[in-house]
């Protein structure tokens, strides 16, 4: 379900949020789907339940999930809403990467080929490439 990289500098609670967002963007989770309980996810990921609780709390504050007392936590956004929310920041990072590529001498043609390759990949393939 969610992969945690214990060697990453990204805090685990942020990796959890990113993982759930990736599942929504991939269509594996949909709006109104219930998340695992804090205890269940902590056990599955072998992580302290307080870390999971912190991730859930931050996701709720951001509006990504909502919680119902005694019932659990649920996805609040559909794929399109999450894409719209993340799009501006992604474009800023894309522009920054583009300037870096240009500075190190990557041609527009090379960048275009790489971008075409990226668009041809599936999310699963991306995860495999990122772990290399």
GROMACS .gro file of N, CA, C and O in nm:
model
  528
    1UNK      N    1   0.083  -0.119   0.000
    1UNK     CA    2   0.000   0.000   0.000
    1UNK      C    3   0.087   0.125   0.000
    1UNK      O    4   0.095   0.194  -0.099
    2UNK      N    5   0.154   0.153   0.109
    2UNK     CA    6   0.241   0.270   0.119
    2UNK      C    7   0.382   0.221   0.149
    2UNK      O    8   0.402   0.133   0.232
    3UNK      N    9   0.478   0.280   0.080
    3UNK     CA   10   0.619   0.245   0.102
    3UNK      C   11   0.685   0.354   0.185
    3UNK      O   12   0.673   0.472   0.153
    4UNK      N   13   0.753   0.313   0.290
    4UNK     CA   14   0.825   0.406   0.377
    4UNK      C   15   0.975   0.382   0.359
    4UNK      O   16   1.022   0.269   0.368
    5UNK      N   17   1.048   0.490   0.332
    5UNK     CA   18   1.193   0.483   0.319
    5UNK      C   19   1.253   0.537   0.449
    5UNK      O   20   1.254   0.658   0.472
    6UNK      N   21   1.301   0.447   0.532
    6UNK     CA   22   1.354   0.487   0.663
    6UNK      C   23   1.486   0.564   0.651
    6UNK      O   24   1.528   0.628   0.746
    7UNK      N   25   1.549   0.558   0.535
    7UNK     CA   26   1.675   0.631   0.515
    7UNK      C   27   1.652   0.770   0.456
    7UNK      O   28   1.745   0.848   0.446
    8UNK      N   29   1.529   0.800   0.419
    8UNK     CA   30   1.498   0.928   0.359
    8UNK      C   31   1.505   1.040   0.461
    8UNK      O   32   1.478   1.020   0.579
    9UNK      N   33   1.537   1.159   0.413
    9UNK     CA   34   1.535   1.277   0.500
    9UNK      C   35   1.393   1.331   0.516
    9UNK      O   36   1.369   1.417   0.600
   10UNK      N   37   1.301   1.281   0.435
   10UNK     CA   38   1.161   1.322   0.445
   10UNK      C   39   1.100   1.253   0.567
   10UNK      O   40   1.110   1.130   0.579
   11UNK      N   41   1.040   1.328   0.657
   11UNK     CA   42   0.981   1.266   0.776
   11UNK      C   43   0.878   1.159   0.738
   11UNK      O   44   0.809   1.172   0.636
   12UNK      N   45   0.869   1.058   0.820
   12UNK     CA   46   0.779   0.946   0.791
   12UNK      C   47   0.635   0.992   0.779
   12UNK      O   48   0.563   0.947   0.689
   13UNK      N   49   0.592   1.086   0.864
   13UNK     CA   50   0.453   1.131   0.856
   13UNK      C   51   0.425   1.198   0.721
   13UNK      O   52   0.316   1.185   0.667
   14UNK      N   53   0.526   1.265   0.663
   14UNK     CA   54   0.508   1.324   0.530
   14UNK      C   55   0.506   1.216   0.422
   14UNK      O   56   0.431   1.226   0.324
   15UNK      N   57   0.588   1.112   0.440
   15UNK     CA   58   0.587   1.001   0.345
   15UNK      C   59   0.451   0.931   0.345
   15UNK      O   60   0.404   0.887   0.239
   16UNK      N   61   0.389   0.923   0.461
   16UNK     CA   62   0.256   0.861   0.470
   16UNK      C   63   0.155   0.944   0.392
   16UNK      O   64   0.078   0.891   0.312
   17UNK      N   65   0.156   1.075   0.412
   17UNK     CA   66   0.063   1.162   0.338
   17UNK      C   67   0.089   1.152   0.189
   17UNK      O   68  -0.005   1.136   0.111
   18UNK      N   69   0.213   1.159   0.148
   18UNK     CA   70   0.247   1.150   0.007
   18UNK      C   71   0.202   1.015  -0.050
   18UNK      O   72   0.154   1.007  -0.163
   19UNK      N   73   0.218   0.911   0.029
   19UNK     CA   74   0.177   0.778  -0.015
   19UNK      C   75   0.027   0.769  -0.039
   19UNK      O   76  -0.018   0.714  -0.140
   20UNK      N   77  -0.052   0.824   0.052
   20UNK     CA   78  -0.197   0.823   0.034
   20UNK      C   79  -0.237   0.910  -0.086
   20UNK      O   80  -0.324   0.874  -0.163
   21UNK      N   81  -0.171   1.024  -0.101
   21UNK     CA   82  -0.201   1.109  -0.217
   21UNK      C   83  -0.169   1.036  -0.346
   21UNK      O   84  -0.246   1.042  -0.443
   22UNK      N   85  -0.057   0.964  -0.350
   22UNK     CA   86  -0.020   0.888  -0.470
   22UNK      C   87  -0.126   0.781  -0.500
   22UNK      O   88  -0.158   0.757  -0.618
   23UNK      N   89  -0.181   0.720  -0.397
   23UNK     CA   90  -0.285   0.618  -0.417
   23UNK      C   91  -0.412   0.680  -0.475
   23UNK      O   92  -0.479   0.620  -0.559
   24UNK      N   93  -0.445   0.801  -0.432
   24UNK     CA   94  -0.561   0.870  -0.487
   24UNK      C   95  -0.534   0.908  -0.632
   24UNK      O   96  -0.617   0.887  -0.721
   25UNK      N   97  -0.416   0.963  -0.659
   25UNK     CA   98  -0.382   1.004  -0.796
   25UNK      C   99  -0.377   0.885  -0.891
   25UNK      O  100  -0.410   0.898  -1.009
   26UNK      N  101  -0.338   0.769  -0.840
   26UNK     CA  102  -0.333   0.648  -0.922
   26UNK      C  103  -0.470   0.582  -0.938
   26UNK      O  104  -0.486   0.489  -1.016
   27UNK      N  105  -0.568   0.630  -0.862
   27UNK     CA  106  -0.702   0.572  -0.870
   27UNK      C  107  -0.723   0.453  -0.779
   27UNK      O  108  -0.830   0.392  -0.781
   28UNK      N  109  -0.623   0.419  -0.698
   28UNK     CA  110  -0.636   0.306  -0.606
   28UNK      C  111  -0.725   0.339  -0.487
   28UNK      O  112  -0.786   0.251  -0.428
   29UNK      N  113  -0.729   0.467  -0.450
   29UNK     CA  114  -0.820   0.514  -0.346
   29UNK      C  115  -0.907   0.623  -0.406
   29UNK      O  116  -0.861   0.702  -0.488
   30UNK      N  117  -1.032   0.626  -0.363
   30UNK     CA  118  -1.127   0.724  -0.414
   30UNK      C  119  -1.186   0.804  -0.299
   30UNK      O  120  -1.177   0.765  -0.183
   31UNK      N  121  -1.249   0.914  -0.334
   31UNK     CA  122  -1.317   0.998  -0.235
   31UNK      C  123  -1.415   0.910  -0.157
   31UNK      O  124  -1.482   0.824  -0.214
   32UNK      N  125  -1.420   0.930  -0.028
   32UNK     CA  126  -1.505   0.856   0.066
   32UNK      C  127  -1.451   0.718   0.105
   32UNK      O  128  -1.510   0.652   0.189
   33UNK      N  129  -1.340   0.674   0.046
   33UNK     CA  130  -1.280   0.548   0.089
   33UNK      C  131  -1.226   0.564   0.231
   33UNK      O  132  -1.171   0.669   0.265
   34UNK      N  133  -1.240   0.459   0.309
   34UNK     CA  134  -1.192   0.463   0.446
   34UNK      C  135  -1.045   0.426   0.453
   34UNK      O  136  -1.000   0.332   0.387
   35UNK      N  137  -0.970   0.500   0.534
   35UNK     CA  138  -0.830   0.469   0.557
   35UNK      C  139  -0.821   0.363   0.666
   35UNK      O  140  -0.912   0.348   0.747
   36UNK      N  141  -0.709   0.291   0.668
   36UNK     CA  142  -0.690   0.195   0.778
   36UNK      C  143  -0.685   0.270   0.911
   36UNK      O  144  -0.649   0.387   0.916
   37UNK      N  145  -0.720   0.202   1.017
   37UNK     CA  146  -0.710   0.265   1.149
   37UNK      C  147  -0.563   0.295   1.178
   37UNK      O  148  -0.473   0.237   1.117
   38UNK      N  149  -0.542   0.385   1.272
   38UNK     CA  150  -0.405   0.421   1.311
   38UNK      C  151  -0.330   0.296   1.355
   38UNK      O  152  -0.217   0.271   1.312
   39UNK      N  153  -0.392   0.216   1.438
   39UNK     CA  154  -0.326   0.096   1.489
   39UNK      C  155  -0.294  -0.003   1.378
   39UNK      O  156  -0.186  -0.061   1.373
   40UNK      N  157  -0.391  -0.024   1.287
   40UNK     CA  158  -0.370  -0.120   1.179
   40UNK      C  159  -0.256  -0.075   1.086
   40UNK      O  160  -0.170  -0.156   1.049
   41UNK      N  161  -0.255   0.052   1.050
   41UNK     CA  162  -0.149   0.101   0.962
   41UNK      C  163  -0.014   0.100   1.033
   41UNK      O  164   0.088   0.065   0.972
   42UNK      N  165  -0.013   0.134   1.160
   42UNK     CA  166   0.112   0.129   1.237
   42UNK      C  167   0.168  -0.012   1.238
   42UNK      O  168   0.289  -0.033   1.222
   43UNK      N  169   0.081  -0.109   1.255
   43UNK     CA  170   0.125  -0.249   1.256
   43UNK      C  171   0.175  -0.291   1.118
   43UNK      O  172   0.282  -0.351   1.106
   44UNK      N  173   0.100  -0.256   1.013
   44UNK     CA  174   0.139  -0.293   0.876
   44UNK      C  175   0.273  -0.233   0.836
   44UNK      O  176   0.353  -0.297   0.769
   45UNK      N  177   0.296  -0.108   0.875
   45UNK     CA  178   0.419  -0.038   0.836
   45UNK      C  179   0.530  -0.050   0.939
   45UNK      O  180   0.641  -0.002   0.916
   46UNK      N  181   0.499  -0.113   1.053
   46UNK     CA  182   0.594  -0.126   1.163
   46UNK      C  183   0.647   0.011   1.206
   46UNK      O  184   0.767   0.035   1.215
   47UNK      N  185   0.551   0.101   1.229
   47UNK     CA  186   0.582   0.239   1.267
   47UNK      C  187   0.505   0.272   1.394
   47UNK      O  188   0.396   0.220   1.418
   48UNK      N  189   0.559   0.361   1.472
   48UNK     CA  190   0.495   0.404   1.596
   48UNK      C  191   0.357   0.462   1.564
   48UNK      O  192   0.343   0.546   1.476
   49UNK      N  193   0.253   0.419   1.636
   49UNK     CA  194   0.119   0.472   1.612
   49UNK      C  195   0.109   0.624   1.625
   49UNK      O  196   0.028   0.687   1.557
   50UNK      N  197   0.194   0.685   1.709
   50UNK     CA  198   0.192   0.830   1.722
   50UNK      C  199   0.231   0.899   1.590
   50UNK      O  200   0.180   1.006   1.558
   51UNK      N  201   0.320   0.837   1.515
   51UNK     CA  202   0.361   0.891   1.385
   51UNK      C  203   0.245   0.884   1.286
   51UNK      O  204   0.219   0.980   1.212
   52UNK      N  205   0.173   0.774   1.288
   52UNK     CA  206   0.056   0.759   1.201
   52UNK      C  207  -0.050   0.861   1.240
   52UNK      O  208  -0.109   0.927   1.155
   53UNK      N  209  -0.074   0.874   1.371
   53UNK     CA  210  -0.173   0.971   1.419
   53UNK      C  211  -0.136   1.113   1.376
   53UNK      O  212  -0.222   1.191   1.336
   54UNK      N  213  -0.008   1.146   1.381
   54UNK     CA  214   0.037   1.279   1.337
   54UNK      C  215   0.010   1.297   1.188
   54UNK      O  216  -0.038   1.403   1.145
   55UNK      N  217   0.039   1.196   1.108
   55UNK     CA  218   0.013   1.204   0.964
   55UNK      C  219  -0.136   1.224   0.938
   55UNK      O  220  -0.175   1.310   0.858
   56UNK      N  221  -0.221   1.148   1.006
   56UNK     CA  222  -0.365   1.161   0.988
   56UNK      C  223  -0.412   1.301   1.029
   56UNK      O  224  -0.496   1.361   0.963
   57UNK      N  225  -0.357   1.351   1.141
   57UNK     CA  226  -0.397   1.484   1.188
   57UNK      C  227  -0.360   1.591   1.085
   57UNK      O  228  -0.441   1.679   1.053
   58UNK      N  229  -0.240   1.583   1.031
   58UNK     CA  230  -0.197   1.681   0.931
   58UNK      C  231  -0.278   1.668   0.802
   58UNK      O  232  -0.311   1.770   0.738
   59UNK      N  233  -0.312   1.546   0.764
   59UNK     CA  234  -0.394   1.527   0.643
   59UNK      C  235  -0.534   1.584   0.665
   59UNK      O  236  -0.594   1.638   0.572
   60UNK      N  237  -0.584   1.573   0.787
   60UNK     CA  238  -0.716   1.629   0.817
   60UNK      C  239  -0.712   1.781   0.816
   60UNK      O  240  -0.801   1.846   0.759
   61UNK      N  241  -0.609   1.839   0.875
   61UNK     CA  242  -0.595   1.985   0.878
   61UNK      C  243  -0.586   2.040   0.734
   61UNK      O  244  -0.641   2.145   0.704
   62UNK      N  245  -0.519   1.966   0.648
   62UNK     CA  246  -0.502   2.011   0.510
   62UNK      C  247  -0.628   1.990   0.425
   62UNK      O  248  -0.636   2.037   0.312
   63UNK      N  249  -0.725   1.915   0.480
   63UNK     CA  250  -0.848   1.890   0.406
   63UNK      C  251  -0.842   1.769   0.314
   63UNK      O  252  -0.935   1.743   0.239
   64UNK      N  253  -0.734   1.693   0.322
   64UNK     CA  254  -0.721   1.574   0.238
   64UNK      C  255  -0.809   1.459   0.289
   64UNK      O  256  -0.861   1.381   0.211
   65UNK      N  257  -0.823   1.450   0.421
   65UNK     CA  258  -0.911   1.348   0.480
   65UNK      C  259  -1.003   1.416   0.581
   65UNK      O  260  -0.983   1.531   0.618
   66UNK      N  261  -1.104   1.342   0.623
   66UNK     CA  262  -1.189   1.386   0.733
   66UNK      C  263  -1.212   1.266   0.823
   66UNK      O  264  -1.202   1.151   0.778
   67UNK      N  265  -1.239   1.292   0.949
   67UNK     CA  266  -1.260   1.185   1.046
   67UNK      C  267  -1.398   1.197   1.107
   67UNK      O  268  -1.449   1.308   1.130
   68UNK      N  269  -1.457   1.082   1.132
   68UNK     CA  270  -1.585   1.074   1.202
   68UNK      C  271  -1.561   0.996   1.330
   68UNK      O  272  -1.514   0.882   1.325
   69UNK      N  273  -1.590   1.056   1.445
   69UNK     CA  274  -1.567   0.987   1.572
   69UNK      C  275  -1.634   0.850   1.575
   69UNK      O  276  -1.751   0.836   1.540
   70UNK      N  277  -1.554   0.751   1.610
   70UNK     CA  278  -1.605   0.615   1.621
   70UNK      C  279  -1.618   0.543   1.489
   70UNK      O  280  -1.648   0.423   1.485
   71UNK      N  281  -1.597   0.611   1.377
   71UNK     CA  282  -1.612   0.548   1.245
   71UNK      C  283  -1.482   0.540   1.167
   71UNK      O  284  -1.466   0.455   1.082
   72UNK      N  285  -1.390   0.635   1.191
   72UNK     CA  286  -1.262   0.631   1.122
   72UNK      C  287  -1.236   0.753   1.037
   72UNK      O  288  -1.306   0.854   1.047
   73UNK      N  289  -1.134   0.741   0.952
   73UNK     CA  290  -1.092   0.850   0.865
   73UNK      C  291  -1.119   0.813   0.720
   73UNK      O  292  -1.103   0.697   0.680
   74UNK      N  293  -1.155   0.914   0.641
   74UNK     CA  294  -1.198   0.893   0.503
   74UNK      C  295  -1.133   0.994   0.410
   74UNK      O  296  -1.106   1.108   0.450
   75UNK      N  297  -1.111   0.954   0.286
   75UNK     CA  298  -1.056   1.043   0.184
   75UNK      C  299  -1.160   1.151   0.154
   75UNK      O  300  -1.276   1.121   0.127
   76UNK      N  301  -1.118   1.277   0.156
   76UNK     CA  302  -1.209   1.389   0.135
   76UNK      C  303  -1.205   1.442  -0.009
   76UNK      O  304  -1.298   1.509  -0.052
   77UNK      N  305  -1.098   1.413  -0.081
   77UNK     CA  306  -1.081   1.470  -0.215
   77UNK      C  307  -1.084   1.361  -0.321
   77UNK      O  308  -1.030   1.252  -0.300
   78UNK      N  309  -1.142   1.392  -0.436
   78UNK     CA  310  -1.132   1.299  -0.547
   78UNK      C  311  -1.003   1.329  -0.623
   78UNK      O  312  -0.931   1.425  -0.593
   79UNK      N  313  -0.974   1.247  -0.722
   79UNK     CA  314  -0.850   1.260  -0.798
   79UNK      C  315  -0.837   1.398  -0.861
   79UNK      O  316  -0.732   1.463  -0.854
   80UNK      N  317  -0.943   1.446  -0.923
   80UNK     CA  318  -0.939   1.575  -0.992
   80UNK      C  319  -0.911   1.690  -0.894
   80UNK      O  320  -0.833   1.780  -0.925
   81UNK      N  321  -0.973   1.686  -0.779
   81UNK     CA  322  -0.952   1.791  -0.679
   81UNK      C  323  -0.808   1.789  -0.627
   81UNK      O  324  -0.746   1.894  -0.607
   82UNK      N  325  -0.754   1.669  -0.607
   82UNK     CA  326  -0.616   1.658  -0.560
   82UNK      C  327  -0.519   1.706  -0.669
   82UNK      O  328  -0.422   1.777  -0.640
   83UNK      N  329  -0.547   1.669  -0.794
   83UNK     CA  330  -0.463   1.717  -0.904
   83UNK      C  331  -0.464   1.870  -0.910
   83UNK      O  332  -0.359   1.933  -0.925
   84UNK      N  333  -0.582   1.929  -0.898
   84UNK     CA  334  -0.593   2.076  -0.904
   84UNK      C  335  -0.517   2.141  -0.788
   84UNK      O  336  -0.454   2.245  -0.805
   85UNK      N  337  -0.520   2.078  -0.673
   85UNK     CA  338  -0.452   2.131  -0.555
   85UNK      C  339  -0.300   2.125  -0.572
   85UNK      O  340  -0.228   2.217  -0.533
   86UNK      N  341  -0.252   2.017  -0.630
   86UNK     CA  342  -0.107   1.996  -0.640
   86UNK      C  343  -0.045   2.056  -0.766
   86UNK      O  344   0.077   2.073  -0.773
   87UNK      N  345  -0.126   2.088  -0.864
   87UNK     CA  346  -0.076   2.135  -0.993
   87UNK      C  347   0.012   2.260  -0.986
   87UNK      O  348   0.122   2.260  -1.044
   88UNK      N  349  -0.028   2.368  -0.917
   88UNK     CA  350   0.058   2.488  -0.916
   88UNK      C  351   0.199   2.462  -0.862
   88UNK      O  352   0.297   2.506  -0.919
   89UNK      N  353   0.208   2.389  -0.752
   89UNK     CA  354   0.338   2.359  -0.694
   89UNK      C  355   0.421   2.271  -0.788
   89UNK      O  356   0.542   2.290  -0.802
   90UNK      N  357   0.356   2.175  -0.853
   90UNK     CA  358   0.427   2.087  -0.946
   90UNK      C  359   0.483   2.167  -1.063
   90UNK      O  360   0.594   2.141  -1.109
   91UNK      N  361   0.407   2.264  -1.112
   91UNK     CA  362   0.455   2.346  -1.223
   91UNK      C  363   0.575   2.431  -1.182
   91UNK      O  364   0.669   2.449  -1.260
   92UNK      N  365   0.573   2.483  -1.060
   92UNK     CA  366   0.688   2.559  -1.011
   92UNK      C  367   0.812   2.470  -1.006
   92UNK      O  368   0.920   2.509  -1.051
   93UNK      N  369   0.797   2.350  -0.951
   93UNK     CA  370   0.911   2.257  -0.944
   93UNK      C  371   0.959   2.218  -1.083
   93UNK      O  372   1.079   2.204  -1.108
   94UNK      N  373   0.865   2.203  -1.177
   94UNK     CA  374   0.900   2.169  -1.315
   94UNK      C  375   0.983   2.281  -1.378
   94UNK      O  376   1.085   2.256  -1.442
   95UNK      N  377   0.941   2.404  -1.359
   95UNK     CA  378   1.017   2.518  -1.413
   95UNK      C  379   1.157   2.524  -1.353
   95UNK      O  380   1.255   2.547  -1.424
   96UNK      N  381   1.166   2.503  -1.222
   96UNK     CA  382   1.296   2.504  -1.156
   96UNK      C  383   1.386   2.395  -1.214
   96UNK      O  384   1.505   2.419  -1.241
   97UNK      N  385   1.331   2.276  -1.234
   97UNK     CA  386   1.408   2.167  -1.292
   97UNK      C  387   1.449   2.200  -1.435
   97UNK      O  388   1.561   2.171  -1.477
   98UNK      N  389   1.359   2.263  -1.508
   98UNK     CA  390   1.391   2.302  -1.646
   98UNK      C  391   1.508   2.398  -1.652
   98UNK      O  392   1.598   2.384  -1.736
   99UNK      N  393   1.511   2.497  -1.562
   99UNK     CA  394   1.623   2.591  -1.557
   99UNK      C  395   1.753   2.520  -1.520
   99UNK      O  396   1.859   2.547  -1.575
  100UNK      N  397   1.745   2.423  -1.428
  100UNK     CA  398   1.864   2.348  -1.391
  100UNK      C  399   1.915   2.266  -1.508
  100UNK      O  400   2.036   2.259  -1.533
  101UNK      N  401   1.824   2.204  -1.583
  101UNK     CA  402   1.865   2.127  -1.700
  101UNK      C  403   1.935   2.216  -1.802
  101UNK      O  404   2.038   2.180  -1.858
  102UNK      N  405   1.877   2.332  -1.825
  102UNK     CA  406   1.935   2.427  -1.920
  102UNK      C  407   2.074   2.471  -1.874
  102UNK      O  408   2.167   2.478  -1.955
  103UNK      N  409   2.089   2.498  -1.745
  103UNK     CA  410   2.218   2.542  -1.691
  103UNK      C  411   2.327   2.438  -1.708
  103UNK      O  412   2.444   2.473  -1.724
  104UNK      N  413   2.292   2.310  -1.701
  104UNK     CA  414   2.394   2.206  -1.713
  104UNK      C  415   2.411   2.156  -1.856
  104UNK      O  416   2.482   2.059  -1.881
  105UNK      N  417   2.343   2.222  -1.950
  105UNK     CA  418   2.366   2.193  -2.091
  105UNK      C  419   2.276   2.088  -2.154
  105UNK      O  420   2.304   2.041  -2.264
  106UNK      N  421   2.170   2.050  -2.088
  106UNK     CA  422   2.075   1.956  -2.149
  106UNK      C  423   1.999   2.033  -2.256
  106UNK      O  424   1.945   2.141  -2.231
  107UNK      N  425   1.996   1.976  -2.377
  107UNK     CA  426   1.929   2.045  -2.487
  107UNK      C  427   1.778   2.031  -2.474
  107UNK      O  428   1.727   1.943  -2.403
  108UNK      N  429   1.709   2.118  -2.545
  108UNK     CA  430   1.562   2.112  -2.546
  108UNK      C  431   1.515   1.977  -2.601
  108UNK      O  432   1.418   1.920  -2.553
  109UNK      N  433   1.587   1.926  -2.699
  109UNK     CA  434   1.551   1.797  -2.758
  109UNK      C  435   1.569   1.683  -2.657
  109UNK      O  436   1.483   1.595  -2.645
  110UNK      N  437   1.681   1.685  -2.583
  110UNK     CA  438   1.703   1.584  -2.480
  110UNK      C  439   1.595   1.591  -2.373
  110UNK      O  440   1.541   1.489  -2.329
  111UNK      N  441   1.564   1.712  -2.330
  111UNK     CA  442   1.461   1.730  -2.228
  111UNK      C  443   1.326   1.682  -2.280
  111UNK      O  444   1.250   1.618  -2.207
  112UNK      N  445   1.297   1.712  -2.406
  112UNK     CA  446   1.170   1.668  -2.465
  112UNK      C  447   1.160   1.516  -2.472
  112UNK      O  448   1.054   1.459  -2.445
  113UNK      N  449   1.271   1.450  -2.508
  113UNK     CA  450   1.271   1.303  -2.513
  113UNK      C  451   1.247   1.245  -2.374
  113UNK      O  452   1.171   1.150  -2.357
  114UNK      N  453   1.312   1.304  -2.274
  114UNK     CA  454   1.294   1.255  -2.137
  114UNK      C  455   1.151   1.277  -2.090
  114UNK      O  456   1.091   1.190  -2.026
  115UNK      N  457   1.096   1.393  -2.122
  115UNK     CA  458   0.957   1.421  -2.084
  115UNK      C  459   0.862   1.324  -2.152
  115UNK      O  460   0.768   1.273  -2.088
  116UNK      N  461   0.886   1.294  -2.280
  116UNK     CA  462   0.802   1.197  -2.351
  116UNK      C  463   0.812   1.059  -2.286
  116UNK      O  464   0.712   0.988  -2.271
  117UNK      N  465   0.932   1.022  -2.244
  117UNK     CA  466   0.952   0.893  -2.177
  117UNK      C  467   0.876   0.889  -2.044
  117UNK      O  468   0.811   0.790  -2.011
  118UNK      N  469   0.880   0.999  -1.972
  118UNK     CA  470   0.809   1.007  -1.844
  118UNK      C  471   0.658   0.992  -1.865
  118UNK      O  472   0.592   0.918  -1.793
  119UNK      N  473   0.605   1.062  -1.964
  119UNK     CA  474   0.462   1.054  -1.990
  119UNK      C  475   0.418   0.916  -2.038
  119UNK      O  476   0.302   0.880  -2.024
  120UNK      N  477   0.511   0.840  -2.093
  120UNK     CA  478   0.479   0.706  -2.140
  120UNK      C  479   0.477   0.603  -2.027
  120UNK      O  480   0.423   0.494  -2.042
  121UNK      N  481   0.535   0.639  -1.913
  121UNK     CA  482   0.543   0.546  -1.800
  121UNK      C  483   0.415   0.546  -1.719
  121UNK      O  484   0.344   0.646  -1.712
  122UNK      N  485   0.394   0.436  -1.651
  122UNK     CA  486   0.285   0.428  -1.554
  122UNK      C  487   0.338   0.467  -1.417
  122UNK      O  488   0.459   0.473  -1.396
  123UNK      N  489   0.250   0.492  -1.324
  123UNK     CA  490   0.291   0.526  -1.187
  123UNK      C  491   0.371   0.414  -1.125
  123UNK      O  492   0.466   0.438  -1.050
  124UNK      N  493   0.337   0.288  -1.153
  124UNK     CA  494   0.409   0.175  -1.097
  124UNK      C  495   0.552   0.175  -1.147
  124UNK      O  496   0.646   0.148  -1.074
  125UNK      N  497   0.569   0.205  -1.275
  125UNK     CA  498   0.702   0.208  -1.334
  125UNK      C  499   0.784   0.321  -1.271
  125UNK      O  500   0.901   0.305  -1.246
  126UNK      N  501   0.721   0.434  -1.245
  126UNK     CA  502   0.789   0.547  -1.182
  126UNK      C  503   0.845   0.506  -1.048
  126UNK      O  504   0.958   0.536  -1.013
  127UNK      N  505   0.763   0.437  -0.969
  127UNK     CA  506   0.807   0.394  -0.836
  127UNK      C  507   0.929   0.302  -0.848
  127UNK      O  508   1.024   0.313  -0.770
  128UNK      N  509   0.931   0.215  -0.947
  128UNK     CA  510   1.044   0.126  -0.968
  128UNK      C  511   1.167   0.204  -1.011
  128UNK      O  512   1.278   0.180  -0.963
  129UNK      N  513   1.150   0.304  -1.099
  129UNK     CA  514   1.262   0.386  -1.144
  129UNK      C  515   1.317   0.470  -1.031
  129UNK      O  516   1.437   0.490  -1.020
  130UNK      N  517   1.230   0.523  -0.945
  130UNK     CA  518   1.272   0.608  -0.835
  130UNK      C  519   1.354   0.530  -0.732
  130UNK      O  520   1.435   0.587  -0.661
  131UNK      N  521   1.331   0.400  -0.722
  131UNK     CA  522   1.402   0.321  -0.622
  131UNK      C  523   1.538   0.277  -0.670
  131UNK      O  524   1.617   0.225  -0.593
  132UNK      N  525   1.570   0.299  -0.797
  132UNK     CA  526   1.702   0.261  -0.850
  132UNK      C  527   1.811   0.351  -0.799
  132UNK      O  528   1.799   0.461  -0.767
   0.00000   0.00000   0.00000
